Short mmCIF file of C-alpha atoms and ligand atoms in Angstrom, two decimals:
data_model
loop_
_atom_site.label_atom_id
_atom_site.label_comp_id
_atom_site.label_asym_id
_atom_site.label_seq_id
_atom_site.Cartn_x
_atom_site.Cartn_y
_atom_site.Cartn_z
CA UNK A 193 -5.79 17.47 25.99
CA UNK A 194 -9.32 16.08 25.98
CA UNK A 195 -11.93 18.75 25.43
CA UNK A 196 -14.84 16.35 25.77
CA UNK A 197 -15.67 13.23 27.76
CA UNK A 198 -17.58 9.99 27.14
CA UNK A 199 -19.31 8.33 30.07
CA UNK A 200 -19.75 4.57 30.08
CA UNK A 201 -22.09 2.64 32.31
CA UNK A 202 -21.71 -1.15 32.36
CA UNK A 203 -24.27 -3.56 33.85
CA UNK A 204 -22.75 -4.96 37.04
CA UNK A 205 -20.37 -2.02 37.49
CA UNK A 206 -21.42 0.65 40.01
CA UNK A 207 -19.04 3.34 38.77
CA UNK A 208 -19.64 5.42 35.63
CA UNK A 209 -16.44 5.22 33.62
CA UNK A 210 -15.32 8.60 32.26
CA UNK A 211 -13.27 8.43 29.06
CA UNK A 212 -11.48 11.40 27.46
CA UNK A 213 -12.59 12.35 23.90
CA UNK A 214 -10.04 13.95 21.57
CA UNK A 215 -10.66 15.92 18.36
CA UNK A 216 -8.22 15.89 15.43
CA UNK A 217 -7.80 18.57 12.77
CA UNK A 218 -10.02 16.50 10.46
CA UNK A 219 -12.18 13.41 10.88
CA UNK A 220 -14.08 11.73 13.72
CA UNK A 221 -13.36 12.37 17.39
CA UNK A 222 -11.72 9.48 19.24
CA UNK A 223 -12.54 8.02 22.64
CA UNK A 224 -9.43 7.22 24.69
CA UNK A 225 -10.29 3.79 26.11
CA UNK A 226 -7.04 3.30 28.03
CA UNK A 227 -8.76 4.05 31.41
CA UNK A 228 -10.93 0.96 30.79
CA UNK A 229 -8.07 -1.31 31.86
CA UNK A 230 -8.38 -0.16 35.49
CA UNK A 231 -12.02 -1.28 35.35
CA UNK A 232 -10.95 -4.73 34.11
CA UNK A 233 -12.51 -4.20 30.67
CA UNK A 234 -11.11 -4.43 27.13
CA UNK A 235 -12.61 -3.00 23.95
CA UNK A 236 -13.44 -5.55 21.26
CA UNK A 237 -12.94 -4.60 17.58
CA UNK A 238 -11.84 -7.48 15.30
CA UNK A 239 -10.41 -6.01 12.09
CA UNK A 240 -10.07 -2.61 13.81
CA UNK A 241 -13.16 -1.32 12.03
CA UNK A 242 -13.73 1.38 14.67
CA UNK A 243 -10.27 1.72 16.20
CA UNK A 244 -7.79 4.58 15.85
CA UNK A 245 -4.52 2.80 16.55
CA UNK A 246 -2.38 5.93 16.67
CA UNK A 247 -2.15 9.68 16.13
CA UNK A 248 -0.70 10.68 12.75
CA UNK A 249 -0.12 13.83 10.70
CA UNK A 250 0.78 12.17 7.39
CA UNK A 251 -2.41 11.27 5.49
CA UNK A 252 -6.12 11.84 5.96
CA UNK A 253 -8.96 9.87 4.33
CA UNK A 254 -12.60 10.90 4.35
CA UNK A 255 -14.19 7.64 3.18
CA UNK A 256 -17.75 8.95 3.00
CA UNK A 257 -16.77 11.74 0.60
CA UNK A 258 -13.94 10.02 -1.28
CA UNK A 259 -11.26 12.44 -0.05
CA UNK A 260 -7.54 11.57 0.28
CA UNK A 261 -5.08 14.21 1.55
CA UNK A 262 -1.30 13.92 1.88
CA UNK A 263 -0.04 16.69 4.16
CA UNK A 264 -3.39 18.39 3.50
CA UNK A 265 -3.03 18.33 -0.30
CA UNK A 266 -5.80 16.47 -2.25
CA UNK A 267 -4.54 13.44 -4.17
CA UNK A 268 -6.14 14.73 -7.39
CA UNK A 269 -4.06 17.94 -7.22
CA UNK A 270 -0.88 16.06 -6.37
CA UNK A 271 -1.49 13.65 -9.28
CA UNK A 272 -1.93 16.61 -11.65
CA UNK A 273 0.79 18.98 -10.45
CA UNK A 274 3.35 16.95 -8.46
CA UNK A 275 5.46 13.83 -8.96
CA UNK A 276 6.36 10.76 -6.92
CA UNK A 277 9.63 11.98 -5.41
CA UNK A 278 8.07 15.32 -4.43
CA UNK A 279 5.26 13.41 -2.69
CA UNK A 280 7.92 11.24 -1.00
CA UNK A 281 9.45 14.43 0.41
CA UNK A 282 5.99 15.66 1.48
CA UNK A 283 5.14 12.39 3.27
CA UNK A 284 8.50 12.33 5.06
CA UNK A 285 8.59 16.02 6.06
CA UNK A 286 4.96 17.18 6.13
CA UNK A 287 5.66 20.06 3.72
CA UNK A 288 6.28 20.34 -0.03
CA UNK A 289 9.97 20.98 -0.80
CA UNK A 290 11.31 24.28 -2.08
CA UNK A 291 12.91 23.93 -5.55
CA UNK A 292 16.33 23.75 -3.87
CA UNK A 293 15.16 21.15 -1.34
CA UNK A 294 13.61 19.10 -4.14
CA UNK A 295 16.81 19.15 -6.19
CA UNK A 296 18.89 18.08 -3.18
CA UNK A 297 16.40 15.33 -2.32
CA UNK A 298 16.35 13.96 -5.87
CA UNK A 299 20.14 13.97 -6.10
CA UNK A 300 20.42 12.19 -2.74
CA UNK A 301 18.01 9.48 -3.90
CA UNK A 302 19.90 9.12 -7.19
CA UNK A 303 23.10 8.40 -5.27
CA UNK A 304 21.61 5.51 -3.30
CA UNK A 305 20.02 3.52 -6.16
CA UNK A 306 22.57 0.68 -6.35
CA UNK A 307 22.38 -2.32 -4.02
CA UNK A 308 25.41 -4.09 -2.53
CA UNK A 309 26.87 -6.35 -5.24
CA UNK A 310 26.58 -9.33 -2.87
CA UNK A 311 22.79 -8.98 -2.96
CA UNK A 312 22.78 -10.40 -6.47
CA UNK A 313 23.62 -13.78 -4.90
CA UNK A 314 20.31 -13.90 -3.02
CA UNK A 315 18.42 -14.20 -6.29
CA UNK A 316 20.27 -17.36 -7.32
CA UNK A 317 18.71 -19.19 -4.36
CA UNK A 318 15.22 -18.75 -5.85
CA UNK A 319 13.66 -20.77 -8.67
CA UNK A 320 13.24 -18.68 -11.80
CA UNK A 321 9.46 -19.07 -11.48
CA UNK A 322 9.37 -17.88 -7.86
CA UNK A 323 6.65 -15.27 -7.30
CA UNK A 324 8.47 -11.90 -7.28
CA UNK A 325 6.70 -10.91 -4.07
CA UNK A 326 8.31 -13.91 -2.35
CA UNK A 327 11.67 -12.63 -3.58
CA UNK A 328 10.89 -9.07 -2.47
CA UNK A 329 10.04 -10.18 1.08
CA UNK A 330 13.37 -12.02 1.27
CA UNK A 331 15.69 -9.58 -0.47
CA UNK A 332 14.30 -6.40 1.16
CA UNK A 333 14.48 -8.07 4.56
CA UNK A 334 18.08 -9.01 3.75
CA UNK A 335 18.97 -5.30 3.45
CA UNK A 336 19.05 -5.51 7.26
CA UNK A 337 22.25 -7.51 6.88
CA UNK A 338 24.01 -4.82 4.88
CA UNK A 339 23.30 -1.55 6.61
CA UNK A 340 24.59 -1.48 10.19
CA UNK A 341 25.90 2.08 9.95
CA UNK A 342 22.56 3.83 10.44
CA UNK A 343 20.27 1.74 12.57
CA UNK A 344 19.81 3.85 15.68
CA UNK A 345 16.04 4.14 15.32
CA UNK A 346 16.00 6.96 17.87
CA UNK A 347 18.36 9.04 15.71
CA UNK A 348 16.37 11.20 13.25
CA UNK A 349 19.30 11.32 10.82
CA UNK A 350 19.59 7.52 10.84
CA UNK A 351 15.85 7.25 10.16
CA UNK A 352 16.25 9.68 7.26
CA UNK A 353 19.15 7.68 5.77
CA UNK A 354 17.07 4.47 5.98
CA UNK A 355 14.21 6.23 4.18
CA UNK A 356 16.50 7.49 1.41
CA UNK A 357 18.07 4.06 0.94
CA UNK A 358 14.67 2.37 0.70
CA UNK A 359 13.13 4.90 -1.70
CA UNK A 360 16.23 4.63 -3.89
CA UNK A 361 16.72 0.87 -3.84
CA UNK A 362 13.20 -0.49 -4.16
CA UNK A 363 13.00 0.14 -7.95
CA UNK A 364 16.40 -1.54 -8.39
CA UNK A 365 15.36 -4.62 -6.38
CA UNK A 366 11.93 -4.76 -8.06
CA UNK A 367 13.48 -4.68 -11.52
CA UNK A 368 16.00 -7.36 -10.44
CA UNK A 369 13.07 -9.61 -9.50
CA UNK A 370 11.66 -9.23 -12.99
CA UNK A 371 14.96 -9.68 -14.80
CA UNK A 372 15.70 -12.81 -12.75
CA UNK A 373 12.31 -14.30 -13.67
CA UNK A 374 12.97 -13.91 -17.42
CA UNK A 375 16.64 -14.93 -17.31
CA UNK A 376 17.94 -11.56 -18.46
CA UNK A 377 20.93 -9.79 -16.86
CA UNK A 378 20.26 -7.26 -14.13
CA UNK A 379 20.42 -3.65 -15.33
CA UNK A 380 22.28 -1.10 -13.20
CA UNK A 381 20.43 2.15 -12.36
CA UNK A 382 21.32 5.18 -14.47
CA UNK A 383 21.52 8.37 -12.44
CA UNK A 384 20.92 10.60 -15.46
CA UNK A 385 17.33 9.39 -15.70
CA UNK A 386 14.39 10.42 -13.52
CA UNK A 387 12.86 7.95 -11.07
CA UNK A 388 10.24 6.35 -13.33
CA UNK A 389 12.44 6.37 -16.45
CA UNK A 390 15.20 4.70 -14.46
CA UNK A 391 12.82 1.99 -13.25
CA UNK A 392 11.58 1.35 -16.78
CA UNK A 393 15.13 1.06 -18.16
CA UNK A 394 16.04 -1.40 -15.40
CA UNK A 395 12.90 -3.38 -16.25
CA UNK A 396 12.94 -3.31 -20.04
CA UNK A 397 16.47 -2.26 -21.00
CA UNK A 398 19.29 -4.68 -21.79
CA UNK A 399 23.08 -4.35 -22.08
CA UNK A 400 22.96 -4.73 -25.87
CA UNK A 401 21.21 -1.48 -26.73
CA UNK A 402 20.21 1.93 -25.39
CA UNK A 403 16.73 2.02 -23.86
CA UNK A 404 14.68 5.21 -24.10
CA UNK A 405 11.44 5.27 -22.14
CA UNK A 406 8.28 6.58 -23.81
CA UNK A 407 7.64 9.85 -21.89
CA UNK A 408 3.89 9.19 -21.70
CA UNK A 409 4.56 5.75 -20.20
CA UNK A 410 7.16 7.18 -17.80
CA UNK A 411 4.65 9.82 -16.65
CA UNK A 412 1.97 7.13 -16.19
CA UNK A 413 4.45 5.01 -14.21
CA UNK A 414 5.31 7.97 -11.98
CA UNK A 415 1.62 8.66 -11.44
CA UNK A 416 1.00 5.03 -10.47
CA UNK A 417 3.83 5.28 -7.94
CA UNK A 418 2.32 8.54 -6.61
CA UNK A 419 -1.24 7.20 -6.31
CA UNK A 420 -0.06 4.21 -4.25
CA UNK A 421 2.37 6.14 -2.03
CA UNK A 422 0.44 6.17 1.23
CA UNK A 423 -3.01 5.45 2.59
CA UNK A 424 -3.18 6.05 6.36
CA UNK A 425 -3.35 2.98 8.64
CA UNK A 426 -4.07 0.23 6.07
CA UNK A 427 -3.19 -3.38 6.83
CA UNK A 428 0.42 -3.27 5.60
CA UNK A 429 1.19 0.12 7.14
CA UNK A 430 -0.27 -1.03 10.46
CA UNK A 431 1.94 -4.13 10.17
CA UNK A 432 5.02 -1.96 9.69
CA UNK A 433 4.08 0.19 12.69
CA UNK A 434 3.52 -2.88 14.87
CA UNK A 435 6.81 -4.49 13.77
CA UNK A 436 8.53 -1.15 14.34
CA UNK A 437 7.10 -0.88 17.85
CA UNK A 438 9.35 -3.75 18.98
CA UNK A 439 12.41 -1.76 17.84
CA UNK A 440 13.00 -4.10 14.88
CA UNK A 441 15.41 -3.17 12.10
CA UNK A 442 13.63 -0.80 9.64
CA UNK A 443 14.40 -3.00 6.62
CA UNK A 444 12.86 -5.99 8.40
CA UNK A 445 9.81 -3.84 9.19
CA UNK A 446 9.40 -2.92 5.52
CA UNK A 447 9.71 -6.60 4.64
CA UNK A 448 6.78 -7.30 7.00
CA UNK A 449 4.79 -4.63 5.16
CA UNK A 450 5.54 -6.31 1.82
CA UNK A 451 4.31 -9.62 3.24
CA UNK A 452 1.05 -8.06 4.48
CA UNK A 453 0.50 -6.20 1.20
CA UNK A 454 0.73 -9.44 -0.81
CA UNK A 455 -2.74 -10.66 0.21
CA UNK A 456 -5.50 -10.44 -2.47
CA UNK A 457 -7.73 -8.52 -0.04
CA UNK A 458 -5.04 -5.80 0.04
CA UNK A 459 -2.26 -5.01 -2.41
CA UNK A 460 -2.55 -8.37 -4.16
CA UNK A 461 -5.91 -7.19 -5.53
CA UNK A 462 -4.38 -5.55 -8.62
CA UNK A 463 -3.02 -8.93 -9.74
CA UNK A 464 -6.33 -10.56 -8.74
CA UNK A 465 -8.31 -8.02 -10.83
CA UNK A 466 -6.45 -9.03 -14.00
CA UNK A 467 -6.86 -12.72 -13.18
CA UNK A 468 -10.59 -12.11 -12.65
CA UNK A 469 -11.00 -10.13 -15.89
CA UNK A 470 -9.17 -12.87 -17.80
CA UNK A 471 -11.41 -15.48 -16.11
CA UNK A 472 -14.52 -13.49 -17.12
CA UNK A 473 -13.07 -13.46 -20.63
CA UNK A 474 -16.08 -11.89 -22.35
CA UNK A 475 -18.76 -9.32 -21.50
CA UNK A 476 -21.39 -12.05 -21.92
CA UNK A 477 -20.01 -13.77 -18.79
CA UNK A 478 -20.19 -10.73 -16.51
CA UNK A 479 -23.65 -11.47 -15.10
CA UNK A 480 -22.51 -14.91 -13.91
CA UNK A 481 -19.61 -13.37 -11.99
CA UNK A 482 -21.81 -10.64 -10.50
CA UNK A 483 -24.15 -13.38 -9.22
CA UNK A 484 -21.18 -15.25 -7.71
CA UNK A 485 -19.93 -12.04 -6.04
CA UNK A 486 -23.34 -11.60 -4.41
CA UNK A 487 -23.69 -15.23 -3.32
CA UNK A 488 -22.93 -15.45 0.44
CA UNK A 489 -22.03 -19.13 -0.05
CA UNK A 490 -19.45 -18.35 -2.73
CA UNK A 491 -16.23 -16.79 -1.43
CA UNK A 492 -15.67 -15.11 -4.82
CA UNK A 493 -15.52 -11.34 -4.53
CA UNK A 494 -15.36 -8.72 -7.25
CA UNK A 495 -11.66 -7.88 -7.12
CA UNK A 496 -10.98 -4.16 -7.28
CA UNK A 497 -14.31 -3.32 -5.66
CA UNK A 498 -15.04 -2.29 -2.12
CA UNK A 499 -12.93 -0.71 0.57
CA UNK A 500 -12.87 -0.68 4.35
CA UNK A 501 -12.82 3.11 4.45
CA UNK A 502 -14.20 4.44 1.16
CA UNK A 503 -17.98 4.32 1.03
CA UNK A 504 -17.73 6.40 -2.15
CA UNK A 505 -15.43 6.37 -5.15
CA UNK A 506 -11.76 5.85 -4.25
CA UNK A 507 -10.35 9.16 -5.56
CA UNK A 508 -7.26 7.30 -6.76
CA UNK A 509 -9.42 5.04 -8.94
CA UNK A 510 -10.79 8.07 -10.78
CA UNK A 511 -7.28 9.31 -11.60
CA UNK A 512 -6.20 5.77 -12.47
CA UNK A 513 -9.12 5.41 -14.90
CA UNK A 514 -8.12 8.66 -16.65
CA UNK A 515 -4.49 7.52 -16.81
CA UNK A 516 -5.63 4.18 -18.22
CA UNK A 517 -7.42 5.91 -21.09
CA UNK A 518 -4.33 8.10 -21.75
CA UNK A 519 -1.90 5.17 -21.83
CA UNK A 520 -4.07 2.94 -24.03
CA UNK A 521 -4.63 5.85 -26.44
CA UNK A 522 -0.89 6.62 -26.54
CA UNK A 523 -0.03 2.99 -27.19
CA UNK A 524 -2.98 2.61 -29.57
CA UNK A 525 -4.13 -0.45 -27.59
CA UNK A 526 -7.75 -1.49 -27.42
CA UNK A 527 -7.52 -4.00 -24.58
CA UNK A 528 -10.63 -6.21 -24.47
CA UNK A 529 -10.07 -6.54 -20.71
CA UNK A 530 -10.59 -2.78 -20.41
CA UNK A 531 -13.94 -3.11 -22.17
CA UNK A 532 -14.89 -5.89 -19.73
CA UNK A 533 -13.69 -3.75 -16.79
CA UNK A 534 -15.73 -0.71 -17.87
CA UNK A 535 -18.85 -2.83 -18.45
CA UNK A 536 -18.33 -4.59 -15.10
CA UNK A 537 -18.01 -1.22 -13.34
CA UNK A 538 -21.16 0.09 -15.01
CA UNK A 539 -23.21 -2.99 -14.05
CA UNK A 540 -21.89 -3.14 -10.49
CA UNK A 541 -22.55 0.56 -9.87
CA UNK A 542 -26.19 0.04 -10.86
CA UNK A 543 -26.68 -3.22 -8.95
CA UNK A 544 -28.59 -2.89 -5.66
CA UNK A 545 -26.23 -5.31 -3.85
CA UNK A 546 -23.21 -3.10 -4.54
CA UNK A 547 -25.09 0.19 -4.17
CA UNK A 548 -26.52 -0.83 -0.76
CA UNK A 549 -23.10 -1.88 0.49
CA UNK A 550 -21.40 1.20 -1.05
CA UNK A 551 -18.97 -0.96 -3.01
CA UNK A 552 -17.13 1.21 -5.54
CA UNK A 553 -14.04 0.57 -7.69
CA UNK A 554 -10.86 1.03 -5.65
CA UNK A 555 -7.29 1.92 -6.59
CA UNK A 556 -6.62 -1.63 -7.79
CA UNK A 557 -9.42 -1.82 -10.32
CA UNK A 558 -7.72 0.02 -13.19
CA UNK A 559 -4.05 -0.08 -12.21
CA UNK A 560 -3.57 -3.62 -13.51
CA UNK A 561 -4.82 -2.70 -16.97
CA UNK A 562 -2.32 0.17 -17.21
CA UNK A 563 0.54 -2.00 -15.95
CA UNK A 564 -0.37 -4.71 -18.45
CA UNK A 565 -0.41 -2.11 -21.25
CA UNK A 566 3.05 -0.91 -20.18
CA UNK A 567 4.28 -4.50 -20.52
CA UNK A 568 4.61 -5.37 -16.84
CA UNK A 569 3.64 -9.01 -16.16
CA UNK A 570 0.69 -9.64 -13.83
CA UNK A 571 2.82 -11.23 -11.09
CA UNK A 572 4.81 -7.97 -10.85
CA UNK A 573 1.75 -5.78 -10.17
CA UNK A 574 1.91 -6.06 -6.38
CA UNK A 575 5.67 -5.54 -6.54
CA UNK A 576 4.93 -2.16 -8.14
CA UNK A 577 2.47 -1.45 -5.33
CA UNK A 578 5.13 -2.39 -2.73
CA UNK A 579 7.71 -0.19 -4.46
CA UNK A 580 5.27 2.74 -4.39
CA UNK A 581 4.07 2.17 -0.82
CA UNK A 582 7.55 1.93 0.68
CA UNK A 583 7.53 5.71 1.24
CA UNK A 584 4.25 5.44 3.15
CA UNK A 585 5.55 2.58 5.25
CA UNK A 586 8.84 4.26 6.14
CA UNK A 587 7.14 7.62 6.79
CA UNK A 588 4.78 6.01 9.31
CA UNK A 589 7.64 3.97 10.80
CA UNK A 590 9.66 7.16 11.21
CA UNK A 591 6.68 9.08 12.64
CA UNK A 592 6.17 6.29 15.18
CA UNK A 593 9.79 6.52 16.35
CA UNK A 594 9.86 10.32 16.41
CA UNK A 595 7.82 10.53 19.63
CA UNK A 596 7.55 8.50 22.85
CA UNK A 597 6.00 5.12 22.01
CA UNK A 598 5.09 1.71 23.39
CA UNK A 599 5.28 -1.77 21.92
CA UNK A 600 1.97 -2.72 20.30
CA UNK A 601 0.37 -5.57 22.22
CA UNK A 602 -3.42 -6.03 21.69
CA UNK A 603 -5.45 -8.20 24.07
CA UNK A 604 -8.33 -10.64 23.28
CA UNK A 605 -11.71 -12.03 24.20
CA UNK A 606 -10.74 -15.51 25.42
CA UNK A 607 -13.34 -18.22 24.76
CA UNK A 608 -11.11 -21.28 25.16
CA UNK A 609 -11.07 -23.88 27.98
CA UNK A 610 -11.19 -22.81 31.58
CA UNK A 611 -8.25 -23.84 33.84
CA UNK A 612 -8.15 -27.65 34.21
CA UNK A 613 -5.65 -30.23 35.54
CA UNK A 614 -3.53 -32.50 33.37
CA UNK A 615 -5.01 -36.03 33.56
CA UNK A 616 -2.75 -38.28 35.65
CA UNK A 617 -3.27 -42.09 35.67
C1 SDX B 118 -6.42 -1.94 -0.95
O1 SDX B 118 -7.01 -0.17 3.60
C2 SDX B 118 -6.55 0.42 2.57
O2 SDX B 118 -6.41 1.62 2.53
C3 SDX B 118 -6.13 -0.50 1.45
C4 SDX B 118 -5.67 0.18 0.16
C5 SDX B 118 -4.37 0.92 0.35
O3 SDX B 118 -4.09 1.83 -0.46
O4 SDX B 118 -3.59 0.54 1.26
O5 SDX B 118 -6.67 1.08 -0.30
C6 SDX B 118 -5.41 -0.86 -0.94
O6 SDX B 118 -6.21 -2.93 -0.31
C7 SDX B 118 -7.71 -1.73 -1.70
C8 SDX B 118 -8.68 -2.95 -1.55
C9 SDX B 118 -8.24 -4.00 -2.56
N1 SDX B 118 -9.01 -5.27 -2.32
C10 SDX B 118 -9.91 -5.70 -3.20
O7 SDX B 118 -10.27 -5.06 -4.21
C11 SDX B 118 -10.46 -7.08 -2.87
C12 SDX B 118 -11.99 -7.06 -2.99
N2 SDX B 118 -12.53 -6.23 -1.89
C13 SDX B 118 -12.95 -6.90 -0.70
O8 SDX B 118 -12.18 -8.01 -0.33
C14 SDX B 118 -13.33 -5.93 0.42
O9 SDX B 118 -14.09 -4.94 -0.15
C15 SDX B 118 -12.24 -5.30 1.26
C16 SDX B 118 -11.34 -6.31 1.86
C17 SDX B 118 -11.46 -4.33 0.43
C18 SDX B 118 -12.93 -4.53 2.38
O10 SDX B 118 -13.57 -5.47 3.17
P1 SDX B 118 -14.34 -5.05 4.51
O11 SDX B 118 -14.22 -3.61 4.77
O12 SDX B 118 -13.93 -5.99 5.60
O13 SDX B 118 -15.83 -5.23 4.13
P2 SDX B 118 -16.66 -6.54 4.37
O14 SDX B 118 -15.86 -7.73 3.99
O15 SDX B 118 -17.20 -6.47 5.75
O16 SDX B 118 -17.82 -6.38 3.30
C19 SDX B 118 -19.04 -5.74 3.62
C20 SDX B 118 -20.07 -6.44 2.73
C21 SDX B 118 -20.05 -7.98 2.87
O17 SDX B 118 -21.33 -8.43 2.49
P3 SDX B 118 -22.45 -8.70 3.66
O18 SDX B 118 -21.77 -9.51 4.75
O19 SDX B 118 -22.88 -7.31 4.13
O20 SDX B 118 -23.56 -9.44 2.97
O21 SDX B 118 -19.73 -6.18 1.35
C22 SDX B 118 -19.43 -7.40 0.71
C23 SDX B 118 -19.11 -8.43 1.78
O22 SDX B 118 -19.40 -9.74 1.32
N3 SDX B 118 -18.28 -7.14 -0.16
C24 SDX B 118 -18.15 -7.59 -1.39
C25 SDX B 118 -16.94 -7.07 -1.85
N4 SDX B 118 -16.38 -6.33 -0.90
C26 SDX B 118 -17.21 -6.39 0.16
N5 SDX B 118 -18.95 -8.40 -2.14
C27 SDX B 118 -18.49 -8.67 -3.38
N6 SDX B 118 -17.33 -8.18 -3.92
C28 SDX B 118 -16.53 -7.38 -3.18
N7 SDX B 118 -15.42 -6.92 -3.70
#
């Protein structure tokens, strides 16, 4: 119920329009603008900078203070004490699992990791040098063709089965994309391994010898999955919610999220950061790129910097930076790109252009360096992001369908031609 009201007066309108104002448990109040329609008015908010598109209980971001909560738990504490599958359970259910619930959840996921054998044929239709995100969009969408037994989106159990299948199969499909690109045989999942170890063996193992993941690398991989798990109503999650609002098949909805994530302004930024660092090539070139980033006539932007919501450090970037140092130390790697990244961060954080606009490193700034150190090729970085974010997408999709909902259908400010007749001779 609204506990406050907003009153709107509009030139040319006699009536004062009263709009309900709602308060959440955290964050800004929201003005319910639905009554505007009866006054013949729309709101106008390209890019949804000031629009709450839905009510949600899953994740909360305080951009001004660099706070990210999943089910109320700060991301820093989850990164230190939890693991990816436990956070998957938290995002899906709103509570951390008991030890028994966690064991049951993990075992359920382990028993859904294989994909239908026919799915291997989809890969043969792609060129070996196809971008793995193009393959992911196609193959994940194709899951719609295989699972007809649990697609009643209004059935909570069916929604749960879809979530389990997606959490379990995304690492398998992601690793298949990589293996296909290098001409190596697909590796089957091994249920005796934990989630990150299993992914690494499917990526880097081969049928000729036993693969044992470095535990430090496996932990870093799990933390990367965890840090990317969910992030409120970002572009790809909003895409999944909108696709879901039409009643579309959940696998097709996740495929739409993968497509939206691919853009360099969103999940494609981790790949773009590495490309940018390699283009900078040496610390002596940093100033030139900073100038380009500040030039309004140059569409170059500092990849890995800035965020629509965070006007402070992205808390995930801080954890990612610490993980980066751990992984490079463990692997005894001194990556020159890391030196460039740290120098770039230092310069940008002192530069008035970035300070004034509150442009800080985001989650993508350091993740690429860790993934490169682990041996994952640059074009697989966004695939890793998609794998990680699947739990966020399916949790929001499920939340949307768990209460009465409407198809999403925004309106517009029309500035095209007025009505006119077709010219007849
Ligand atoms: C992710 O939404 C999420 O939660 C996303 C995400 C998630 O987990 O789902 O956190 C993941 O997508 C992180 C963001 C990854 N993208 C990048 O690192 C790409 C580089 N960043 C920018 O493209 C940009 O910062 C965005 C897209 C992230 C945010 O853009 P906004 O909010 O639309 O901000 P804006 O474009 O209006 O920029 C405001 C000003 C502009 O300058 P002025 O017009 O005021 O002169 O800041 C400038 C921009 O030109 N600016 C940058 C910049 N980012 C913004 N200038 C140089 N380099 C940048 N990176």
